[in-house]
N, CA, C and O atoms as a DFTB+ gen file, in Angstrom:
492 C
 N C O
     1  1      87.592     125.940      36.548
     2  2      86.634     125.922      35.468
     3  2      87.100     126.888      34.400
     4  3      87.655     127.942      34.712
     5  1      86.881     126.537      33.142
     6  2      87.303     127.422      32.066
     7  2      86.411     128.653      32.036
     8  3      85.250     128.609      32.443
     9  1      86.978     129.758      31.545
    10  2      86.242     131.016      31.519
    11  2      85.024     130.933      30.610
    12  3      83.981     131.510      30.918
    13  1      85.144     130.222      29.498
    14  2      84.020     130.085      28.573
    15  2      82.851     129.352      29.206
    16  3      81.694     129.713      28.990
    17  1      83.152     128.320      29.988
    18  2      82.095     127.549      30.642
    19  2      81.419     128.381      31.734
    20  3      80.209     128.274      31.934
    21  1      82.197     129.213      32.441
    22  2      81.634     130.067      33.487
    23  2      80.661     131.078      32.888
    24  3      79.672     131.434      33.529
    25  1      80.923     131.539      31.687
    26  2      80.029     132.508      31.049
    27  2      78.677     131.915      30.698
    28  3      77.689     132.644      30.611
    29  1      78.615     130.607      30.496
    30  2      77.358     129.964      30.101
    31  2      76.484     129.605      31.284
    32  3      75.317     129.258      31.100
    33  1      77.009     129.678      32.480
    34  2      76.247     129.293      33.666
    35  2      75.437     130.472      34.191
    36  3      75.875     131.621      34.135
    37  1      74.263     130.169      34.696
    38  2      73.390     131.188      35.251
    39  2      73.287     130.984      36.755
    40  3      73.133     129.845      37.197
    41  1      73.363     132.005      37.535
    42  2      73.582     133.410      37.214
    43  2      75.076     133.723      37.117
    44  3      75.886     133.271      37.926
    45  1      75.388     134.473      36.147
    46  2      76.790     134.797      35.892
    47  2      77.403     135.597      37.042
    48  3      78.609     135.528      37.278
    49  1      76.564     136.358      37.758
    50  2      77.079     137.147      38.883
    51  2      77.573     136.261      40.027
    52  3      78.279     136.740      40.915
    53  1      77.212     134.977      40.016
    54  2      77.723     134.023      41.005
    55  2      78.888     133.250      40.415
    56  3      79.965     133.195      41.008
    57  1      78.679     132.659      39.262
    58  2      79.657     131.724      38.709
    59  2      80.884     132.390      38.096
    60  3      81.886     131.717      37.854
    61  1      80.828     133.681      37.843
    62  2      81.995     134.368      37.296
    63  2      83.002     134.738      38.385
    64  3      84.112     135.178      38.083
    65  1      82.620     134.562      39.644
    66  2      83.484     134.958      40.763
    67  2      84.222     133.764      41.356
    68  3      83.741     132.632      41.291
    69  1      85.373     134.019      41.925
    70  2      86.094     133.032      42.716
    71  2      86.350     131.724      41.998
    72  3      86.484     131.662      40.776
    73  1      86.412     130.669      42.819
    74  2      86.671     129.336      42.272
    75  2      85.586     128.380      42.746
    76  3      84.875     128.653      43.713
    77  1      85.471     127.259      42.050
    78  2      84.450     126.273      42.390
    79  2      84.720     125.701      43.782
    80  3      85.832     125.261      44.073
    81  1      83.695     125.710      44.639
    82  2      83.862     125.065      45.954
    83  2      83.752     123.551      45.792
    84  3      83.459     123.054      44.705
    85  1      83.984     122.844      46.854
    86  2      83.787     121.391      46.865
    87  2      82.352     121.114      46.401
    88  3      81.415     121.703      46.938
    89  1      82.163     120.234      45.420
    90  2      80.815     119.965      44.903
    91  2      79.819     119.554      45.976
    92  3      78.627     119.833      45.849
    93  1      80.286     118.899      47.027
    94  2      79.367     118.492      48.103
    95  2      78.709     119.705      48.752
    96  3      77.538     119.649      49.127
    97  1      79.451     120.797      48.887
    98  2      78.893     121.995      49.503
    99  2      77.890     122.670      48.576
   100  3      76.849     123.147      49.026
   101  1      78.199     122.713      47.289
   102  2      77.251     123.285      46.328
   103  2      75.980     122.453      46.262
   104  3      74.881     122.999      46.163
   105  1      76.125     121.134      46.317
   106  2      74.944     120.265      46.293
   107  2      74.123     120.425      47.572
   108  3      72.894     120.386      47.520
   109  1      74.774     120.601      48.705
   110  2      74.047     120.842      49.953
   111  2      73.296     122.168      49.880
   112  3      72.164     122.271      50.351
   113  1      73.923     123.172      49.294
   114  2      73.269     124.466      49.113
   115  2      72.051     124.313      48.202
   116  3      71.012     124.928      48.442
   117  1      72.179     123.507      47.174
   118  2      71.049     123.260      46.269
   119  2      69.912     122.528      46.991
   120  3      68.740     122.832      46.768
   121  1      70.249     121.576      47.846
   122  2      69.207     120.870      48.614
   123  2      68.479     121.828      49.552
   124  3      67.269     121.711      49.742
   125  1      69.209     122.769      50.138
   126  2      68.576     123.769      50.999
   127  2      67.638     124.648      50.177
   128  3      66.535     124.968      50.620
   129  1      68.073     125.036      48.989
   130  2      67.213     125.801      48.077
   131  2      65.923     125.040      47.805
   132  3      64.833     125.608      47.879
   133  1      66.045     123.760      47.491
   134  2      64.859     122.952      47.191
   135  2      63.960     122.776      48.413
   136  3      62.739     122.708      48.272
   137  1      64.545     122.702      49.606
   138  2      63.742     122.616      50.830
   139  2      62.926     123.893      51.020
   140  3      61.763     123.831      51.419
   141  1      63.524     125.043      50.740
   142  2      62.775     126.292      50.826
   143  2      61.663     126.338      49.783
   144  3      60.579     126.853      50.057
   145  1      61.920     125.807      48.597
   146  2      60.879     125.766      47.553
   147  2      59.735     124.869      48.006
   148  3      58.569     125.217      47.817
   149  1      60.048     123.722      48.601
   150  2      58.981     122.841      49.128
   151  2      58.186     123.557      50.210
   152  3      56.963     123.431      50.266
   153  1      58.865     124.299      51.060
   154  2      58.187     125.053      52.108
   155  2      57.276     126.116      51.487
   156  3      56.147     126.309      51.936
   157  1      57.763     126.792      50.468
   158  2      56.942     127.799      49.775
   159  2      55.689     127.162      49.190
   160  3      54.594     127.711      49.317
   161  1      55.845     126.004      48.551
   162  2      54.691     125.314      47.978
   163  2      53.698     124.887      49.056
   164  3      52.488     124.953      48.844
   165  1      54.197     124.453      50.200
   166  2      53.310     124.057      51.303
   167  2      52.521     125.254      51.821
   168  3      51.324     125.139      52.084
   169  1      53.181     126.402      51.970
   170  2      52.468     127.602      52.423
   171  2      51.397     128.006      51.412
   172  3      50.273     128.336      51.789
   173  1      51.750     127.979      50.131
   174  2      50.778     128.332      49.094
   175  2      49.603     127.355      49.087
   176  3      48.451     127.764      48.943
   177  1      49.895     126.076      49.242
   178  2      48.827     125.070      49.285
   179  2      47.926     125.293      50.487
   180  3      46.709     125.143      50.377
   181  1      48.494     125.648      51.630
   182  2      47.690     125.917      52.827
   183  2      46.773     127.112      52.591
   184  3      45.598     127.078      52.956
   185  1      47.303     128.158      51.987
   186  2      46.489     129.348      51.717
   187  2      45.349     129.061      50.763
   188  3      44.224     129.509      50.982
   189  1      45.631     128.317      49.708
   190  2      44.590     127.966      48.740
   191  2      43.577     127.016      49.369
   192  3      42.374     127.169      49.158
   193  1      44.049     126.036      50.138
   194  2      43.152     125.045      50.742
   195  2      42.180     125.695      51.717
   196  3      41.010     125.316      51.771
   197  1      42.650     126.667      52.485
   198  2      41.750     127.330      53.430
   199  2      40.574     127.992      52.722
   200  3      39.460     128.004      53.247
   201  1      40.810     128.537      51.550
   202  2      39.738     129.200      50.803
   203  2      38.946     128.226      49.932
   204  3      37.748     128.420      49.725
   205  1      39.593     127.193      49.425
   206  2      38.929     126.290      48.475
   207  2      38.080     125.220      49.156
   208  3      37.067     124.786      48.607
   209  1      38.485     124.803      50.329
   210  2      37.762     123.732      51.024
   211  2      36.755     124.319      52.007
   212  3      36.874     125.473      52.421
   213  1      35.786     123.528      52.366
   214  2      34.753     123.975      53.306
   215  2      35.255     123.828      54.745
   216  3      34.786     122.980      55.503
   217  1      36.212     124.669      55.093
   218  2      36.784     124.640      56.444
   219  2      35.899     125.505      57.341
   220  3      35.617     126.653      56.996
   221  1      35.453     124.976      58.490
   222  2      34.536     125.731      59.351
   223  2      35.230     126.839      60.155
   224  3      35.332     126.765      61.379
   225  1      35.694     127.846      59.451
   226  2      36.370     128.985      60.067
   227  2      35.587     130.233      59.668
   228  3      35.104     130.334      58.540
   229  1      35.466     131.171      60.586
   230  2      34.786     132.427      60.267
   231  2      35.418     133.041      59.015
   232  3      36.642     133.101      58.905
   233  1      34.583     133.499      58.065
   234  2      35.098     133.949      56.754
   235  2      36.212     134.990      56.806
   236  3      37.181     134.881      56.054
   237  1      36.101     135.992      57.669
   238  2      37.145     137.016      57.743
   239  2      38.477     136.454      58.209
   240  3      39.529     136.799      57.673
   241  1      38.424     135.591      59.206
   242  2      39.654     134.958      59.715
   243  2      40.239     134.003      58.680
   244  3      41.456     133.920      58.518
   245  1      39.364     133.284      57.982
   246  2      39.830     132.350      56.951
   247  2      40.554     133.092      55.835
   248  3      41.622     132.668      55.392
   249  1      39.976     134.194      55.384
   250  2      40.607     134.981      54.319
   251  2      41.943     135.569      54.790
   252  3      42.928     135.553      54.052
   253  1      41.968     136.082      56.016
   254  2      43.211     136.655      56.542
   255  2      44.297     135.585      56.668
   256  3      45.446     135.817      56.291
   257  1      43.935     134.415      57.198
   258  2      44.923     133.330      57.333
   259  2      45.409     132.873      55.960
   260  3      46.596     132.612      55.768
   261  1      44.478     132.780      55.006
   262  2      44.865     132.393      53.639
   263  2      45.861     133.387      53.058
   264  3      46.863     132.996      52.459
   265  1      45.579     134.679      53.239
   266  2      46.474     135.716      52.708
   267  2      47.846     135.629      53.367
   268  3      48.866     135.775      52.694
   269  1      47.880     135.395      54.669
   270  2      49.167     135.272      55.372
   271  2      49.947     134.078      54.821
   272  3      51.148     134.184      54.573
   273  1      49.267     132.938      54.629
   274  2      49.955     131.762      54.088
   275  2      50.491     132.007      52.678
   276  3      51.596     131.578      52.348
   277  1      49.708     132.697      51.851
   278  2      50.171     132.980      50.485
   279  2      51.381     133.916      50.511
   280  3      52.342     133.711      49.769
   281  1      51.334     134.932      51.354
   282  2      52.484     135.845      51.480
   283  2      53.704     135.090      52.004
   284  3      54.821     135.309      51.534
   285  1      53.493     134.200      52.981
   286  2      54.604     133.389      53.483
   287  2      55.194     132.517      52.373
   288  3      56.409     132.331      52.300
   289  1      54.334     131.989      51.520
   290  2      54.820     131.190      50.391
   291  2      55.702     132.004      49.459
   292  3      56.737     131.528      48.993
   293  1      55.291     133.217      49.197
   294  2      56.106     134.077      48.329
   295  2      57.425     134.444      49.008
   296  3      58.475     134.468      48.366
   297  1      57.364     134.731      50.314
   298  2      58.599     135.051      51.049
   299  2      59.551     133.856      51.089
   300  3      60.764     134.023      50.967
   301  1      59.009     132.662      51.259
   302  2      59.861     131.466      51.291
   303  2      60.530     131.249      49.937
   304  3      61.689     130.837      49.875
   305  1      59.810     131.524      48.857
   306  2      60.415     131.391      47.525
   307  2      61.535     132.409      47.328
   308  3      62.572     132.093      46.745
   309  1      61.324     133.622      47.811
   310  2      62.375     134.650      47.733
   311  2      63.576     134.226      48.580
   312  3      64.723     134.364      48.154
   313  1      63.306     133.710      49.781
   314  2      64.390     133.232      50.647
   315  2      65.187     132.125      49.965
   316  3      66.410     132.069      50.086
   317  1      64.489     131.247      49.249
   318  2      65.180     130.157      48.552
   319  2      66.222     130.714      47.593
   320  3      67.382     130.304      47.616
   321  1      65.802     131.645      46.755
   322  2      66.717     132.189      45.741
   323  2      67.815     133.035      46.373
   324  3      68.996     132.841      46.085
   325  1      67.430     133.971      47.233
   326  2      68.410     134.873      47.842
   327  2      69.391     134.078      48.706
   328  3      70.594     134.337      48.677
   329  1      68.887     133.125      49.464
   330  2      69.755     132.305      50.303
   331  2      70.747     131.498      49.482
   332  3      71.935     131.458      49.800
   333  1      70.259     130.850      48.421
   334  2      71.160     130.073      47.561
   335  2      72.231     130.984      46.977
   336  3      73.419     130.663      47.009
   337  1      71.802     132.120      46.446
   338  2      72.706     133.061      45.798
   339  2      73.802     133.525      46.757
   340  3      74.986     133.492      46.422
   341  1      73.396     133.956      47.950
   342  2      74.363     134.498      48.911
   343  2      75.345     133.429      49.393
   344  3      76.540     133.695      49.516
   345  1      74.843     132.222      49.667
   346  2      75.721     131.156      50.164
   347  2      76.681     130.698      49.060
   348  3      77.874     130.522      49.307
   349  1      76.163     130.505      47.851
   350  2      77.031     130.055      46.746
   351  2      78.127     131.075      46.472
   352  3      79.282     130.716      46.248
   353  1      77.759     132.329      46.492
   354  2      78.747     133.380      46.236
   355  2      79.796     133.418      47.355
   356  3      80.988     133.562      47.086
   357  1      79.354     133.291      48.593
   358  2      80.297     133.297      49.720
   359  2      81.247     132.107      49.634
   360  3      82.442     132.256      49.890
   361  1      80.739     130.940      49.282
   362  2      81.604     129.760      49.158
   363  2      82.631     129.959      48.049
   364  3      83.799     129.604      48.212
   365  1      82.205     130.518      46.935
   366  2      83.125     130.719      45.808
   367  2      84.213     131.738      46.144
   368  3      85.328     131.658      45.628
   369  1      83.881     132.693      47.010
   370  2      84.851     133.734      47.376
   371  2      85.606     133.410      48.660
   372  3      86.454     134.193      49.088
   373  1      85.310     132.257      49.288
   374  2      86.006     131.861      50.501
   375  2      85.639     132.690      51.720
   376  3      86.430     132.810      52.656
   377  1      84.431     133.267      51.712
   378  2      83.981     134.082      52.842
   379  2      83.147     133.240      53.808
   380  3      82.742     132.122      53.488
   381  1      82.899     133.796      54.993
   382  2      82.012     133.173      55.970
   383  2      80.606     133.122      55.391
   384  3      80.182     134.045      54.695
   385  1      79.886     132.044      55.677
   386  2      78.532     131.917      55.148
   387  2      77.604     132.939      55.794
   388  3      77.703     133.193      56.995
   389  1      76.700     133.529      55.008
   390  2      75.793     134.546      55.541
   391  2      74.684     133.923      56.387
   392  3      74.372     132.743      56.231
   393  1      74.090     134.714      57.283
   394  2      72.992     134.193      58.111
   395  2      71.691     134.124      57.314
   396  3      71.588     134.668      56.214
   397  1      70.709     133.447      57.888
   398  2      69.370     133.387      57.319
   399  2      68.783     134.793      57.307
   400  3      68.917     135.532      58.282
   401  1      68.132     135.166      56.203
   402  2      67.680     136.551      56.081
   403  2      66.277     136.798      56.626
   404  3      66.061     137.813      57.288
   405  1      65.321     135.914      56.374
   406  2      63.946     136.209      56.771
   407  2      63.317     135.109      57.622
   408  3      62.093     134.978      57.655
   409  1      64.119     134.338      58.294
   410  2      63.597     133.253      59.120
   411  2      62.660     133.730      60.210
   412  3      61.624     133.110      60.450
   413  1      63.006     134.825      60.876
   414  2      62.166     135.343      61.955
   415  2      60.824     135.833      61.415
   416  3      59.788     135.641      62.051
   417  1      60.843     136.460      60.254
   418  2      59.599     136.941      59.637
   419  2      58.680     135.765      59.319
   420  3      57.475     135.833      59.557
   421  1      59.241     134.701      58.789
   422  2      58.437     133.525      58.462
   423  2      57.895     132.872      59.728
   424  3      56.742     132.442      59.752
   425  1      58.698     132.792      60.770
   426  2      58.233     132.209      62.037
   427  2      57.074     133.014      62.619
   428  3      56.089     132.433      63.074
   429  1      57.180     134.331      62.610
   430  2      56.098     135.182      63.110
   431  2      54.863     135.034      62.229
   432  3      53.741     135.012      62.735
   433  1      55.058     134.932      60.928
   434  2      53.936     134.748      60.010
   435  2      53.194     133.442      60.249
   436  3      51.964     133.408      60.214
   437  1      53.933     132.375      60.491
   438  2      53.302     131.082      60.785
   439  2      52.499     131.177      62.081
   440  3      51.383     130.666      62.165
   441  1      53.066     131.827      63.078
   442  2      52.357     132.011      64.344
   443  2      51.080     132.822      64.127
   444  3      50.025     132.468      64.655
   445  1      51.166     133.896      63.361
   446  2      50.000     134.733      63.077
   447  2      48.912     133.941      62.343
   448  3      47.741     133.996      62.717
   449  1      49.304     133.208      61.301
   450  2      48.322     132.421      60.546
   451  2      47.672     131.358      61.419
   452  3      46.470     131.112      61.317
   453  1      48.459     130.734      62.269
   454  2      47.927     129.710      63.176
   455  2      46.934     130.324      64.160
   456  3      45.882     129.744      64.428
   457  1      47.267     131.491      64.696
   458  2      46.347     132.172      65.606
   459  2      45.059     132.580      64.905
   460  3      43.975     132.468      65.478
   461  1      45.173     133.055      63.664
   462  2      43.967     133.420      62.903
   463  2      43.068     132.213      62.688
   464  3      41.849     132.318      62.826
   465  1      43.653     131.069      62.353
   466  2      42.869     129.857      62.169
   467  2      42.226     129.440      63.489
   468  3      41.044     129.097      63.515
   469  1      42.978     129.465      64.576
   470  2      42.445     129.064      65.885
   471  2      41.305     129.961      66.321
   472  3      40.264     129.474      66.760
   473  1      41.490     131.264      66.205
   474  2      40.433     132.208      66.588
   475  2      39.229     132.037      65.659
   476  3      38.084     132.088      66.107
   477  1      39.488     131.836      64.377
   478  2      38.397     131.637      63.414
   479  2      37.582     130.390      63.688
   480  3      36.382     130.355      63.412
   481  1      38.220     129.373      64.227
   482  2      37.493     128.153      64.585
   483  2      36.583     128.388      65.786
   484  3      35.522     127.775      65.895
   485  1      36.997     129.272      66.681
   486  2      36.233     129.527      67.893
   487  2      35.154     130.606      67.680
   488  3      34.199     130.697      68.451
   489  1      35.317     131.403      66.646
   490  2      34.367     132.513      66.395
   491  2      33.041     132.022      65.842
   492  3      32.145     132.824      65.581
């Protein structure tokens, strides 16, 4: 890629390094980014729906589960960007791909929110 074209791409801290990887890998990385964005939107929708709809859950548990889902949505959005950035940069530099950064946190959060909803239904 020409140097002038690399300067126009965002983020420059990724595209100014190394060389272009096989487009199929960059497109796969982009699809993973979009999957994380969809996951973030689903978590946010779950958090809003718990508070907006007349769900028969004890109010304290409902609010706590909603807050957990909203926080998970924000974390998933951060994971989308950070994950895309780290993988794209590693591919451009010919390094080993980095591991998932916050997958365990999100898994524990989903478990916590699910338990809050379950307990709230029984309370």
